[in-house]
CSV table of C-alpha atoms in Angstrom, one decimal:
chain,number,residue,atom,x,y,z
A,1,UNK,CA,-61.9,-0.2,-46.5
A,2,UNK,CA,-63.7,-3.7,-48.0
A,3,UNK,CA,-62.9,-5.5,-44.5
A,4,UNK,CA,-65.0,-2.7,-42.8
A,5,UNK,CA,-67.5,-3.0,-46.2
A,6,UNK,CA,-67.8,-6.4,-46.0
A,7,UNK,CA,-68.2,-7.2,-42.2
A,8,UNK,CA,-70.9,-3.5,-42.0
A,9,UNK,CA,-73.1,-5.9,-44.7
A,10,UNK,CA,-72.4,-9.4,-42.5
A,11,UNK,CA,-73.5,-7.0,-39.3
A,12,UNK,CA,-76.9,-6.3,-41.5
A,13,UNK,CA,-77.5,-9.4,-42.8
A,14,UNK,CA,-77.7,-10.8,-38.9
A,15,UNK,CA,-80.2,-7.8,-38.4
A,16,UNK,CA,-82.9,-8.8,-41.0
A,17,UNK,CA,-82.0,-12.3,-39.7
A,18,UNK,CA,-83.5,-11.1,-36.6
A,19,UNK,CA,-85.9,-8.7,-37.8
A,20,UNK,CA,-87.2,-11.4,-39.4
A,21,UNK,CA,-87.3,-13.8,-36.2
A,22,UNK,CA,-88.8,-11.8,-34.0
A,23,UNK,CA,-91.5,-11.5,-36.0
A,24,UNK,CA,-91.7,-15.7,-36.5
A,25,UNK,CA,-91.2,-15.5,-33.6
A,26,UNK,CA,-94.1,-13.2,-32.4
A,27,UNK,CA,-96.8,-14.6,-34.6
A,28,UNK,CA,-96.0,-18.6,-33.1
A,29,UNK,CA,-96.2,-16.8,-29.7
A,30,UNK,CA,-99.7,-15.0,-30.5
A,31,UNK,CA,-101.3,-18.7,-31.8
A,32,UNK,CA,-99.7,-20.9,-29.1
A,33,UNK,CA,-100.6,-18.1,-26.0
A,34,UNK,CA,-102.7,-18.9,-23.7
A,35,UNK,CA,-104.5,-16.8,-21.9
A,36,UNK,CA,-105.1,-17.8,-18.3
A,37,UNK,CA,-101.7,-20.0,-18.7
A,38,UNK,CA,-98.3,-18.1,-19.4
A,39,UNK,CA,-96.6,-20.1,-19.2
A,40,UNK,CA,-98.1,-23.8,-20.7
A,41,UNK,CA,-96.4,-26.0,-22.1
A,42,UNK,CA,-96.8,-25.1,-26.3
A,43,UNK,CA,-96.3,-21.7,-25.7
A,44,UNK,CA,-92.6,-22.3,-23.6
A,45,UNK,CA,-92.2,-25.2,-26.4
A,46,UNK,CA,-93.0,-22.6,-29.2
A,47,UNK,CA,-90.7,-20.6,-27.5
A,48,UNK,CA,-88.0,-23.1,-27.3
A,49,UNK,CA,-87.8,-23.5,-31.3
A,50,UNK,CA,-88.0,-19.7,-32.6
A,51,UNK,CA,-85.2,-19.0,-30.2
A,52,UNK,CA,-82.8,-22.3,-30.9
A,53,UNK,CA,-84.4,-21.9,-34.9
A,54,UNK,CA,-83.2,-18.2,-34.4
A,55,UNK,CA,-79.8,-18.8,-32.6
A,56,UNK,CA,-79.0,-21.5,-36.1
A,57,UNK,CA,-79.2,-19.1,-38.4
A,58,UNK,CA,-76.8,-16.4,-37.0
A,59,UNK,CA,-74.7,-19.5,-36.6
A,60,UNK,CA,-75.4,-20.9,-39.9
A,61,UNK,CA,-74.3,-17.9,-41.3
A,62,UNK,CA,-71.2,-16.3,-39.4
A,63,UNK,CA,-69.8,-19.9,-39.5
A,64,UNK,CA,-69.7,-19.7,-43.8
A,65,UNK,CA,-68.3,-16.1,-43.1
A,66,UNK,CA,-65.4,-17.8,-40.3
A,67,UNK,CA,-64.9,-21.0,-43.8
A,68,UNK,CA,-64.5,-18.1,-46.0
A,69,UNK,CA,-62.0,-16.4,-44.3
A,70,UNK,CA,-60.7,-19.4,-43.9
A,71,UNK,CA,-59.4,-20.3,-47.0
A,72,UNK,CA,-58.6,-16.7,-47.2
A,73,UNK,CA,-56.1,-16.8,-44.3
A,74,UNK,CA,-54.5,-20.4,-45.4
A,75,UNK,CA,-54.1,-19.0,-48.5
A,76,UNK,CA,-51.6,-16.4,-47.1
A,77,UNK,CA,-54.0,-13.6,-47.9
A,78,UNK,CA,-55.4,-12.1,-44.7
A,79,UNK,CA,-54.3,-12.8,-41.3
A,80,UNK,CA,-56.6,-14.5,-38.1
A,81,UNK,CA,-58.9,-12.5,-36.2
A,82,UNK,CA,-60.3,-14.9,-33.9
A,83,UNK,CA,-63.1,-11.8,-31.8
A,84,UNK,CA,-64.3,-11.2,-35.7
A,85,UNK,CA,-67.2,-13.3,-34.7
A,86,UNK,CA,-67.4,-11.0,-31.6
A,87,UNK,CA,-67.4,-8.0,-32.7
A,88,UNK,CA,-70.1,-8.6,-35.5
A,89,UNK,CA,-72.7,-9.8,-32.4
A,90,UNK,CA,-71.5,-7.1,-30.7
A,91,UNK,CA,-72.3,-4.8,-33.1
A,92,UNK,CA,-75.3,-6.2,-34.6
A,93,UNK,CA,-76.5,-6.1,-31.7
A,94,UNK,CA,-76.1,-3.2,-29.8
A,95,UNK,CA,-79.6,-2.1,-29.9
A,96,UNK,CA,-80.3,-5.2,-27.5
A,97,UNK,CA,-77.2,-4.3,-25.5
A,98,UNK,CA,-78.4,-0.4,-25.1
A,99,UNK,CA,-82.0,-1.2,-24.5
A,100,UNK,CA,-81.2,-4.1,-22.0
A,101,UNK,CA,-79.0,-1.3,-20.3
A,102,UNK,CA,-82.0,1.4,-20.6
A,103,UNK,CA,-84.6,-0.9,-19.2
A,104,UNK,CA,-82.7,-2.2,-16.4
A,105,UNK,CA,-81.5,1.4,-15.4
A,106,UNK,CA,-85.2,1.9,-15.1
A,107,UNK,CA,-86.4,-0.7,-12.9
A,108,UNK,CA,-83.4,-0.2,-11.0
A,109,UNK,CA,-84.4,3.7,-10.0
A,110,UNK,CA,-87.7,3.4,-9.5
A,111,UNK,CA,-87.4,0.8,-7.1
A,112,UNK,CA,-84.8,2.0,-5.2
A,113,UNK,CA,-86.2,6.4,-5.4
A,114,UNK,CA,-90.1,5.1,-7.2
A,115,UNK,CA,-89.2,8.7,-9.9
A,116,UNK,CA,-91.5,8.7,-12.6
A,117,UNK,CA,-89.2,9.3,-15.6
A,118,UNK,CA,-87.0,5.4,-14.5
A,119,UNK,CA,-90.5,3.8,-15.3
A,120,UNK,CA,-90.9,5.7,-18.5
A,121,UNK,CA,-87.6,4.9,-19.3
A,122,UNK,CA,-88.5,0.9,-18.0
A,123,UNK,CA,-90.9,0.7,-19.7
A,124,UNK,CA,-89.7,2.3,-22.6
A,125,UNK,CA,-87.0,-0.1,-23.3
A,126,UNK,CA,-89.0,-2.6,-22.0
A,127,UNK,CA,-91.4,-2.6,-25.1
A,128,UNK,CA,-88.8,-1.4,-27.6
A,129,UNK,CA,-87.3,-4.6,-26.8
A,130,UNK,CA,-89.5,-7.0,-26.0
A,131,UNK,CA,-91.0,-6.3,-30.1
A,132,UNK,CA,-87.6,-6.9,-31.3
A,133,UNK,CA,-86.4,-9.8,-30.2
A,134,UNK,CA,-90.2,-11.4,-30.5
A,135,UNK,CA,-88.1,-15.0,-30.9
A,136,UNK,CA,-87.7,-15.5,-27.0
A,137,UNK,CA,-90.7,-13.4,-25.2
A,138,UNK,CA,-91.5,-17.5,-24.6
A,139,UNK,CA,-88.9,-17.5,-22.7
A,140,UNK,CA,-88.9,-14.4,-20.6
A,141,UNK,CA,-92.3,-15.4,-19.0
A,142,UNK,CA,-90.0,-17.5,-17.1
A,143,UNK,CA,-88.2,-15.5,-15.9
A,144,UNK,CA,-89.3,-14.1,-12.4
A,145,UNK,CA,-87.4,-10.7,-12.6
A,146,UNK,CA,-87.7,-8.9,-15.6
A,147,UNK,CA,-85.3,-6.2,-14.2
A,148,UNK,CA,-82.7,-7.6,-15.7
A,149,UNK,CA,-84.2,-10.4,-18.7
A,150,UNK,CA,-83.4,-7.8,-22.1
A,151,UNK,CA,-79.6,-8.1,-21.1
A,152,UNK,CA,-79.6,-11.7,-21.1
A,153,UNK,CA,-81.4,-11.8,-24.6
A,154,UNK,CA,-78.0,-11.0,-26.6
A,155,UNK,CA,-75.4,-12.8,-23.8
A,156,UNK,CA,-76.9,-16.7,-26.6
A,157,UNK,CA,-76.4,-14.9,-30.1
A,158,UNK,CA,-73.2,-12.8,-28.4
A,159,UNK,CA,-72.0,-16.5,-27.7
A,160,UNK,CA,-73.4,-18.3,-31.1
A,161,UNK,CA,-71.6,-15.9,-33.5
A,162,UNK,CA,-68.2,-16.4,-31.7
A,163,UNK,CA,-68.5,-19.7,-31.2
A,164,UNK,CA,-69.5,-19.9,-35.3
A,165,UNK,CA,-66.4,-17.8,-36.2
A,166,UNK,CA,-63.9,-20.2,-34.9
A,167,UNK,CA,-65.3,-23.4,-35.5
A,168,UNK,CA,-65.8,-21.6,-38.5
A,169,UNK,CA,-61.8,-21.3,-39.2
A,170,UNK,CA,-60.8,-24.4,-38.2
A,171,UNK,CA,-63.0,-26.1,-40.9
A,172,UNK,CA,-62.9,-24.2,-43.5
A,173,UNK,CA,-62.6,-26.6,-46.4
A,174,UNK,CA,-59.0,-24.1,-47.3
A,175,UNK,CA,-56.4,-24.2,-49.8
A,176,UNK,CA,-54.5,-27.3,-49.9
A,177,UNK,CA,-51.7,-28.6,-51.8
A,178,UNK,CA,-53.9,-32.0,-53.8
A,179,UNK,CA,-52.9,-35.5,-53.8
A,180,UNK,CA,-50.8,-36.0,-56.9
A,181,UNK,CA,-53.4,-38.1,-59.1
A,182,UNK,CA,-51.9,-41.1,-61.0
A,183,UNK,CA,-51.8,-41.8,-64.3
A,184,UNK,CA,-53.8,-44.7,-64.4
A,185,UNK,CA,-52.9,-45.4,-68.6
A,186,UNK,CA,-48.9,-44.8,-66.9
A,187,UNK,CA,-46.8,-48.5,-67.5
A,188,UNK,CA,-46.4,-50.0,-64.2
A,189,UNK,CA,-43.1,-50.1,-63.7
A,190,UNK,CA,-40.7,-52.6,-60.8
A,191,UNK,CA,-37.7,-51.2,-59.2
A,192,UNK,CA,-35.5,-53.7,-58.7
A,193,UNK,CA,-34.9,-53.7,-54.2
A,194,UNK,CA,-31.0,-52.5,-53.5
A,195,UNK,CA,-28.6,-54.7,-52.2
A,196,UNK,CA,-26.6,-54.6,-49.1
């Protein structure tokens, strides 16, 4: 039960990071957006900065978790689960994935059959996805076909979290046997050489 509480807390933290970076990304995008040129270098550059900053934040969070788990693994208190970062990222991005699927279905169905409900489904899911993924707003303007754009946005975070956990466990400063300290005040005794 303690494992679920701890992992749930990490999922909430990842969600809070996304919410904070959404607001940051939207503010930066609004400040650098040029209505005449949606692909201006400043707008795209600020979007890339927002996305990289978000990925760095979630990387550092999950890397730290991997280091803490690595210490427990080396001490034999828990077993190594290399997919922990993947599961955390999937749980934290569950809403993003759902909105991506809904917007994709709505766009495909509307293009194929022209159904009004599909257009509304796409519009609502796309608007919510763009709002909660504000750190990717500028980058998404580079994608011509938006039917699958919202499906792509969770992928960088999922990859980063998966790698961060594995690297955190691998490079943890775990429990290692300390080297015996040499007493500098102890008398130096030389051993006689062995005779053949």
